[in-house]
CSV table of C-alpha atoms in Angstrom, one decimal:
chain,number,residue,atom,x,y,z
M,1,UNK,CA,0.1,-11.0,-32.4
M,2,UNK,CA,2.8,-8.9,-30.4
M,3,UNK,CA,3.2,-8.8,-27.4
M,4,UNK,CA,0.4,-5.9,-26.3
M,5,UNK,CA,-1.7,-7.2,-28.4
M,6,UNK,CA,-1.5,-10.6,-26.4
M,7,UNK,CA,-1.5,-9.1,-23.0
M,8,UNK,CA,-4.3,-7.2,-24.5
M,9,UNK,CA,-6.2,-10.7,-25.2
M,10,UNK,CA,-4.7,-12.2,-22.2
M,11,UNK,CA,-6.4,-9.8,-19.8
M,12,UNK,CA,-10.2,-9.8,-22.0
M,13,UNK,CA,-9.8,-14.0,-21.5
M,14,UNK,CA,-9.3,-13.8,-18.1
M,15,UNK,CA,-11.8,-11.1,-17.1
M,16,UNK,CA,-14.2,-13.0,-19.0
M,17,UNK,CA,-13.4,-16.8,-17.9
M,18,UNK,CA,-12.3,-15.4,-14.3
M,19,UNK,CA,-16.1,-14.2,-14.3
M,20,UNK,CA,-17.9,-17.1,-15.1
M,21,UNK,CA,-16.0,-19.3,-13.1
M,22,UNK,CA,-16.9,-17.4,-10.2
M,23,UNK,CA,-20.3,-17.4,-10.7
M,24,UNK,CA,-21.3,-20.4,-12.6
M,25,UNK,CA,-18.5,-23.3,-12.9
M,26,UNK,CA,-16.5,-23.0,-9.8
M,27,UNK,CA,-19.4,-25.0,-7.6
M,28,UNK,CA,-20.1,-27.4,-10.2
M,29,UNK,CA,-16.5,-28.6,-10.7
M,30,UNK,CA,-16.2,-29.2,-7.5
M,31,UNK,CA,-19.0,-31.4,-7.5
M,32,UNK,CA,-18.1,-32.8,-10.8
M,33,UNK,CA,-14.8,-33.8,-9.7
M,34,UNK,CA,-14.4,-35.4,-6.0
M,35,UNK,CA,-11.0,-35.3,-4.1
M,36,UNK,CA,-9.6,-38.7,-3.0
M,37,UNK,CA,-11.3,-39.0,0.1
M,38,UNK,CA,-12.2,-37.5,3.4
M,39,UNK,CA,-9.6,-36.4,5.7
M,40,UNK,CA,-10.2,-35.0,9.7
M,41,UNK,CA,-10.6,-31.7,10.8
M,42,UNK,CA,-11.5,-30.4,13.8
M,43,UNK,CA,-13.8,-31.8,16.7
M,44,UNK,CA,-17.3,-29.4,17.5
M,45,UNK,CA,-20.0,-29.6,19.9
M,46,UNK,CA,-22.7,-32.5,19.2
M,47,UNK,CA,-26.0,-31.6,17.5
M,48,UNK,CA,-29.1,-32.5,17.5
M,49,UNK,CA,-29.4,-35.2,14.5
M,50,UNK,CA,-25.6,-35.7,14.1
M,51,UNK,CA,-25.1,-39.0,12.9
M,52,UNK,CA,-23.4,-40.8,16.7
M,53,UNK,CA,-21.0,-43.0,14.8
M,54,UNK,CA,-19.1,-39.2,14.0
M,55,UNK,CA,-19.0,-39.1,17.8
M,56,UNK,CA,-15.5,-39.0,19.3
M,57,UNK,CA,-15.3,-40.8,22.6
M,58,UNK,CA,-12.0,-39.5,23.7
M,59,UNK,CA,-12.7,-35.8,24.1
M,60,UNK,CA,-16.6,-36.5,24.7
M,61,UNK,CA,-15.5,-38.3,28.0
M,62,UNK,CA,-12.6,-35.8,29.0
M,63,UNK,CA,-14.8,-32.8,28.9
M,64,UNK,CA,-18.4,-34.7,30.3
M,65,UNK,CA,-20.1,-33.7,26.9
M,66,UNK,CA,-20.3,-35.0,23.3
M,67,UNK,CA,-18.4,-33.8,20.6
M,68,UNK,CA,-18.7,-34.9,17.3
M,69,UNK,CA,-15.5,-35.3,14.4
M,70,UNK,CA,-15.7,-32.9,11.3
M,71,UNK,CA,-14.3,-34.2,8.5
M,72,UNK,CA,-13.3,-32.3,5.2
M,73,UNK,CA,-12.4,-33.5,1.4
M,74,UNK,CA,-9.4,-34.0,0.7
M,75,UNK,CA,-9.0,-32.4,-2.6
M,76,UNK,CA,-5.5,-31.0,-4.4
M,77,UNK,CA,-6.3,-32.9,-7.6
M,78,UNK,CA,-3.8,-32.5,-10.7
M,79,UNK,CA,-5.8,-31.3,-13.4
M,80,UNK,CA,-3.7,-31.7,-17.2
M,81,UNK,CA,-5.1,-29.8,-20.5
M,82,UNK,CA,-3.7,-32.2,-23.5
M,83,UNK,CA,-4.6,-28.9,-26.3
M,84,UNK,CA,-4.3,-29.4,-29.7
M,85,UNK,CA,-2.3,-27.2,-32.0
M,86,UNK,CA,-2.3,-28.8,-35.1
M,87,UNK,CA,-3.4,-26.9,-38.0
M,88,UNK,CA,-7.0,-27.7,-38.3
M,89,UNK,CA,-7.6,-26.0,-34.8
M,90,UNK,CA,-7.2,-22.5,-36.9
M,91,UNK,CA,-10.2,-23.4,-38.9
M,92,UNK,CA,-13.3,-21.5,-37.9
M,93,UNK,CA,-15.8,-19.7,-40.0
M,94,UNK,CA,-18.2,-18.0,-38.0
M,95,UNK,CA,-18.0,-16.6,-34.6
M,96,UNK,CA,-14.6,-17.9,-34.0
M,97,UNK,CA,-11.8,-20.7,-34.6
M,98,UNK,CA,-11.3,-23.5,-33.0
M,99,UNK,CA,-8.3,-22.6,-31.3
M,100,UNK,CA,-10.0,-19.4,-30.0
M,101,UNK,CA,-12.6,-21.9,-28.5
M,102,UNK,CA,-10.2,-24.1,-27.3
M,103,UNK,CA,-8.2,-21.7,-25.3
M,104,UNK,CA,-11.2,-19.9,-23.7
M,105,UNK,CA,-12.4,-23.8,-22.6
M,106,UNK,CA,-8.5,-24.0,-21.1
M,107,UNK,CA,-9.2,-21.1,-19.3
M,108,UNK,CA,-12.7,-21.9,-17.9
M,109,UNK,CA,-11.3,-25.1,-16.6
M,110,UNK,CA,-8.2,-23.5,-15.5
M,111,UNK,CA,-9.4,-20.6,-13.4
M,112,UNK,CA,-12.0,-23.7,-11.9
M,113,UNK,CA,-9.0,-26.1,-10.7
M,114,UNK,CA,-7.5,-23.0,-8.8
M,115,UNK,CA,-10.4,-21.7,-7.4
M,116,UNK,CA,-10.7,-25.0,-5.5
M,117,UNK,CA,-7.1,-25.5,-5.1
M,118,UNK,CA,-5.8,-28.4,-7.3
M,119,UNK,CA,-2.9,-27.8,-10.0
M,120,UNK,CA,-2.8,-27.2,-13.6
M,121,UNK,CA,-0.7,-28.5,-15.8
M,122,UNK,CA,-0.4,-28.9,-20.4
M,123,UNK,CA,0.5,-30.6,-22.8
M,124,UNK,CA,0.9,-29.0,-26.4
M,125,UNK,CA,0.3,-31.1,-29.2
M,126,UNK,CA,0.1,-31.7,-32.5
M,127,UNK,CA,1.2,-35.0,-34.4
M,128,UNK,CA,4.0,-35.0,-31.7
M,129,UNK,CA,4.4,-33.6,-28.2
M,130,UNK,CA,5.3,-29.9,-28.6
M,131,UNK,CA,5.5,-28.8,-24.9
M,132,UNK,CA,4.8,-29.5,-21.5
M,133,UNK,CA,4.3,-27.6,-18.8
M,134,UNK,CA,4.3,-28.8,-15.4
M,135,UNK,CA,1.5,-28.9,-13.4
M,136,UNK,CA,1.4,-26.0,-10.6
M,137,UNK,CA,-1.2,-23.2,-9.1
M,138,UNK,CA,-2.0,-20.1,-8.6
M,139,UNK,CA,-3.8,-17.1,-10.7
M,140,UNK,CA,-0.2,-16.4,-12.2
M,141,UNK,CA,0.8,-19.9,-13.4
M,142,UNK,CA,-3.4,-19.4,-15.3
M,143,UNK,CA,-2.0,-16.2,-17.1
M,144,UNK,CA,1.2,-18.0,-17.6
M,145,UNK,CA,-0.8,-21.1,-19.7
M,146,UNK,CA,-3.0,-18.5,-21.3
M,147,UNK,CA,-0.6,-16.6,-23.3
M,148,UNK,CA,0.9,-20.0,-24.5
M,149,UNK,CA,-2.2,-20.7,-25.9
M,150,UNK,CA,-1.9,-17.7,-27.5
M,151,UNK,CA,1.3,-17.0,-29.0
M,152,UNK,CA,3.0,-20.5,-28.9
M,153,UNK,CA,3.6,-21.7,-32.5
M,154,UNK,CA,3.9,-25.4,-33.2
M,155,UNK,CA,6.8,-27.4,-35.4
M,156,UNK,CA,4.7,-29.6,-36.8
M,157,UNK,CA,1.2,-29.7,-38.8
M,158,UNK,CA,-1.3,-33.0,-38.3
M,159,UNK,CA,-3.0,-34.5,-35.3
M,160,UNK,CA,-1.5,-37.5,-33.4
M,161,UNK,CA,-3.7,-38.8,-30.6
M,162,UNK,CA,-2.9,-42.1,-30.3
M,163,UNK,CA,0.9,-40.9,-29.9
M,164,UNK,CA,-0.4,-37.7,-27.7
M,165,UNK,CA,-2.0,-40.1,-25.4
M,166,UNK,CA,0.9,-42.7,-25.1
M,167,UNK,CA,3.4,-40.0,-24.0
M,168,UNK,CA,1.1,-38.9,-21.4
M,169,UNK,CA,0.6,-42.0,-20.0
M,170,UNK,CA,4.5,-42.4,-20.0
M,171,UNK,CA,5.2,-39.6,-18.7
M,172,UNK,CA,2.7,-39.1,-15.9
M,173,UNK,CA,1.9,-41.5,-12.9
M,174,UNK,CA,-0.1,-39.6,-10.9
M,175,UNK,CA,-4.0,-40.3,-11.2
M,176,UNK,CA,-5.1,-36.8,-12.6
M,177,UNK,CA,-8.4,-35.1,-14.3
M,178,UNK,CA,-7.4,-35.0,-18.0
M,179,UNK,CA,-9.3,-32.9,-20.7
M,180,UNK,CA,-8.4,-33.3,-23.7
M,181,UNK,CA,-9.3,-30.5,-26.3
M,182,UNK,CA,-8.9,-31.1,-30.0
M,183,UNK,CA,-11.3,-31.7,-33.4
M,184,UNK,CA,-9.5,-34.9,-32.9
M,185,UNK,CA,-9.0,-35.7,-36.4
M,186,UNK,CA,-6.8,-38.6,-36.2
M,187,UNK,CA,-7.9,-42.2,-36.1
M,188,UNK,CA,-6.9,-45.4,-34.1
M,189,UNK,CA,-5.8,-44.3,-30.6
M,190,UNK,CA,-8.6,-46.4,-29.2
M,191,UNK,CA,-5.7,-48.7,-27.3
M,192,UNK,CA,-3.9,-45.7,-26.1
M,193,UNK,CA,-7.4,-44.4,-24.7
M,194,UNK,CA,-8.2,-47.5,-22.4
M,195,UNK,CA,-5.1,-47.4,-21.1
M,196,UNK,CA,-5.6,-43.6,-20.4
M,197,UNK,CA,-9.0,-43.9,-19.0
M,198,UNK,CA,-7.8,-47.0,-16.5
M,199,UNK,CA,-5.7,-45.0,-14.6
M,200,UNK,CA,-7.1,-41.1,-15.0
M,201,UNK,CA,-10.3,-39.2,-15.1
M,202,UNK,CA,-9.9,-38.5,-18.6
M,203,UNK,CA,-13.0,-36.4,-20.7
M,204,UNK,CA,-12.5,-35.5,-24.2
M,205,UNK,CA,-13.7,-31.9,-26.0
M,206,UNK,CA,-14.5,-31.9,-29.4
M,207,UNK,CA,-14.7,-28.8,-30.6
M,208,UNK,CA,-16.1,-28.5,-34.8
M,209,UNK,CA,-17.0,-25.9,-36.9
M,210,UNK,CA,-20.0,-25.7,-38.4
M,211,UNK,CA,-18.3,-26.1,-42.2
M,212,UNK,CA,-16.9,-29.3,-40.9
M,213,UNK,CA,-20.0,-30.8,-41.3
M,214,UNK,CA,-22.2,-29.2,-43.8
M,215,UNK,CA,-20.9,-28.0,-47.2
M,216,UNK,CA,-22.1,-24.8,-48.7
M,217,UNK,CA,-23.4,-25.6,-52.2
M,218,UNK,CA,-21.4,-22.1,-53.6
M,219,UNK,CA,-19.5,-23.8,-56.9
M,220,UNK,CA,-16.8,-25.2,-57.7
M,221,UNK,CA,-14.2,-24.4,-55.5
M,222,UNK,CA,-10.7,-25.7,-54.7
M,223,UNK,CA,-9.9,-27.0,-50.7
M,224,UNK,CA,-6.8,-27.6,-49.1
M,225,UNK,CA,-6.1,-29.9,-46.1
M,226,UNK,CA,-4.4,-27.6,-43.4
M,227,UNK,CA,-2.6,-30.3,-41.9
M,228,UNK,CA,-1.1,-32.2,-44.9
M,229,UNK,CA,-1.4,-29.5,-47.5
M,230,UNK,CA,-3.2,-31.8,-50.1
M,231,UNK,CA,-5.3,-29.8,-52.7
M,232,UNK,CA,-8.0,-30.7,-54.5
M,233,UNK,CA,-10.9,-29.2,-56.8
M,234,UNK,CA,-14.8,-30.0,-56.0
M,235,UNK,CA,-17.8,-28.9,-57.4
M,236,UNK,CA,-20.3,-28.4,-54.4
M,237,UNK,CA,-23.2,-28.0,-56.5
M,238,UNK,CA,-23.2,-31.6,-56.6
M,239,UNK,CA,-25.6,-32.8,-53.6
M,240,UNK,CA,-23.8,-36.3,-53.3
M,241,UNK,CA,-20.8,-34.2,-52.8
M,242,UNK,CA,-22.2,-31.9,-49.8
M,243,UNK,CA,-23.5,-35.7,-48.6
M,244,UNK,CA,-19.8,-37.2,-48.5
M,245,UNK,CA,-18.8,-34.6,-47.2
M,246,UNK,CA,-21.2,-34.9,-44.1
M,247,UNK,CA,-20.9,-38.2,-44.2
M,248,UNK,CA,-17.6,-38.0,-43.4
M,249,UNK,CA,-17.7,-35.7,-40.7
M,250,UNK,CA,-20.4,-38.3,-39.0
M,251,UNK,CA,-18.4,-41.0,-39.3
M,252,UNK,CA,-15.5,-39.6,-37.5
M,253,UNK,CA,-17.7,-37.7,-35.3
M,254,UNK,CA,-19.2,-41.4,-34.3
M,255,UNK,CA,-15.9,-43.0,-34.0
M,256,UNK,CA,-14.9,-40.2,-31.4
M,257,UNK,CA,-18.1,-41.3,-29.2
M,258,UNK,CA,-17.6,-44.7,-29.8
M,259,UNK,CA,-13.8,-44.7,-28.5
M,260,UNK,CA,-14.6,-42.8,-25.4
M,261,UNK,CA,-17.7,-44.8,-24.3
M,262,UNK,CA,-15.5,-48.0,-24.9
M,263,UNK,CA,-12.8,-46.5,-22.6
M,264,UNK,CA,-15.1,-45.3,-20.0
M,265,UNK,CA,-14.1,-41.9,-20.6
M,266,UNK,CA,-16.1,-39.0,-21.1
M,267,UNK,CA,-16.9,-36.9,-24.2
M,268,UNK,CA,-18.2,-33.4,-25.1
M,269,UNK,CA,-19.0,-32.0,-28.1
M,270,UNK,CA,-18.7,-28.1,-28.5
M,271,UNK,CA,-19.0,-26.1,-32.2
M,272,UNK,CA,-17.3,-23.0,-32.3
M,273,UNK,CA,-20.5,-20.9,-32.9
M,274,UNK,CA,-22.7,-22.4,-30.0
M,275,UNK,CA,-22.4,-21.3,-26.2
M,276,UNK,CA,-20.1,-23.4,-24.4
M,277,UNK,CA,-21.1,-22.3,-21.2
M,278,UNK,CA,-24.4,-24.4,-21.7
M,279,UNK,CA,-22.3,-27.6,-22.8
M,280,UNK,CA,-19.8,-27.8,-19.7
M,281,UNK,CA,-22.7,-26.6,-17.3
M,282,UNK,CA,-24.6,-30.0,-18.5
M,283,UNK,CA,-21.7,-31.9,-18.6
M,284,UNK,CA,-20.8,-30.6,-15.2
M,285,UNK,CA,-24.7,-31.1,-13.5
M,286,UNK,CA,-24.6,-34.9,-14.8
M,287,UNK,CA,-20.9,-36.4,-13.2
M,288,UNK,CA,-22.5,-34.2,-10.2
């Protein structure tokens, strides 16, 4: 794309993600994710059934009349987006790719950290780190973040987690709300997870095409890995092929849920045809 044409996109992301986080998300992540405690206020009048042990003694015997503390959350959490930009996120094959997905879901939970006031920060991967971007807020640093997502072009080709995650846990020592978006379609970063999920909030989106799972039976046809370039012929007439093929998709797919429920972290699932609005809404509803 040039550069119109990703201002153009930049704008139709933002009018669209801007909207529903105004209306539907921005409530529900705040719920979802608590600051890191309760700080005071102001003092008010007392009222009838306010809890006594809010009372404030000092300035309820200075003025003859009770007054109560008001406390607010302290909030101004660091949110991070670890996105992946390996190759496989350009696969897609029916409403759109996964890296289309991915960068709306950035946006979403973007335009929801601001709205309540905490910072935003990325991490670009792919089997290495590919850039970081410091976390900061405002609606201008958002737009700033989106078009990355949309123009930046990666050096490298595979998927890394287990490397992703150790950097990030190198490199940042402030407790932070991590999301990390990816088909993750790497293997044995299980270590790198606990360590990960020990010291941040850290919830994982999967997001899968439909043909990552289920195999069209329409011949024999040649596929290509997009992230190692490996070619090879099948005949997809063959049911036990379609069923490998699924089968393979499940296993991975299992080992994803099994690494973040051993962690303690947290894991969506999201297919690049299906509404994602309904997926973080849930998701959202039950850390509430």
């Amino acid at each position: 794309m040039d550069t119109a044409e990703i201002l153009k996109k930049v704008r139709q992301i933002e009018i669209k993600t801007k909207g529903l986080t105004n209306h539907i998300f921005a409530g529900e992540y705040h719920s979802a994710f608590k600051g890191r405690g309760m700080s005071f206020s102001e003092v008010r009048d007392y009222h009838f059934g306010d809890d006594v042990r809010s009372i404030d003694w000092n300035v309820t015997a200075r003025f003859n009349h009770p007054f109560v503390k008001v406390f607010e959350e302290e909030r101004e959490l660091t949110v991070m987006l670890l996105v992946d930009m390996s190759e496989s996120s350009s696969f897609g094959t029916k409403k759109q790719d996964k890296r289309d997905l991915i960068t709306e879901l950035c946006a979403v939970l973007a335009f929801s950290a601001i709205k309540n006031n905490d910072k935003v920060g990325v991490i670009f991967f792919s089997d290495g780190m590919e850039k970081y971007i410091p976390p900061k807020k405002g609606k201008s640093h958002i737009l700033f973040i989106i078009r990355e997502l949309l123009s930046f072009t990666p050096k490298r080709k595979g998927t890394n987690i287990k490397e992703t995650l150790r950097f990030f846990n190198n490199a940042t020592k402030k407790r932070s709300i991590v999301f990390m978006l990816s088909d993750f379609l790497s293997g044995n970063y299980q270590d790198a997870l606990n360590i990960a999920a020990k010291r941040h909030d850290v919830v994982g989106v999967q997001v899968y095409d439909q043909r990552d799972k289920d195999l069209p039976p329409v011949g024999l046809i040649q596929v290509a890995d997009a992230e190692t370039g490996a070619t090879q012929w099948i005949d997809t007439t063959d049911r036990r092929v379609r069923q490998y093929y699924e089968q393979q998709f499940l296993q991975h797919s299992q080992y994803c849920k099994n690494a973040f429920l051993k962690s303690g972290a947290e894991l969506v699932s999201v297919r690049t045809d299906e509404d994602y609005v309904k997926a973080l809404q849930t998701f959202f509803l039950n850390r509430a």
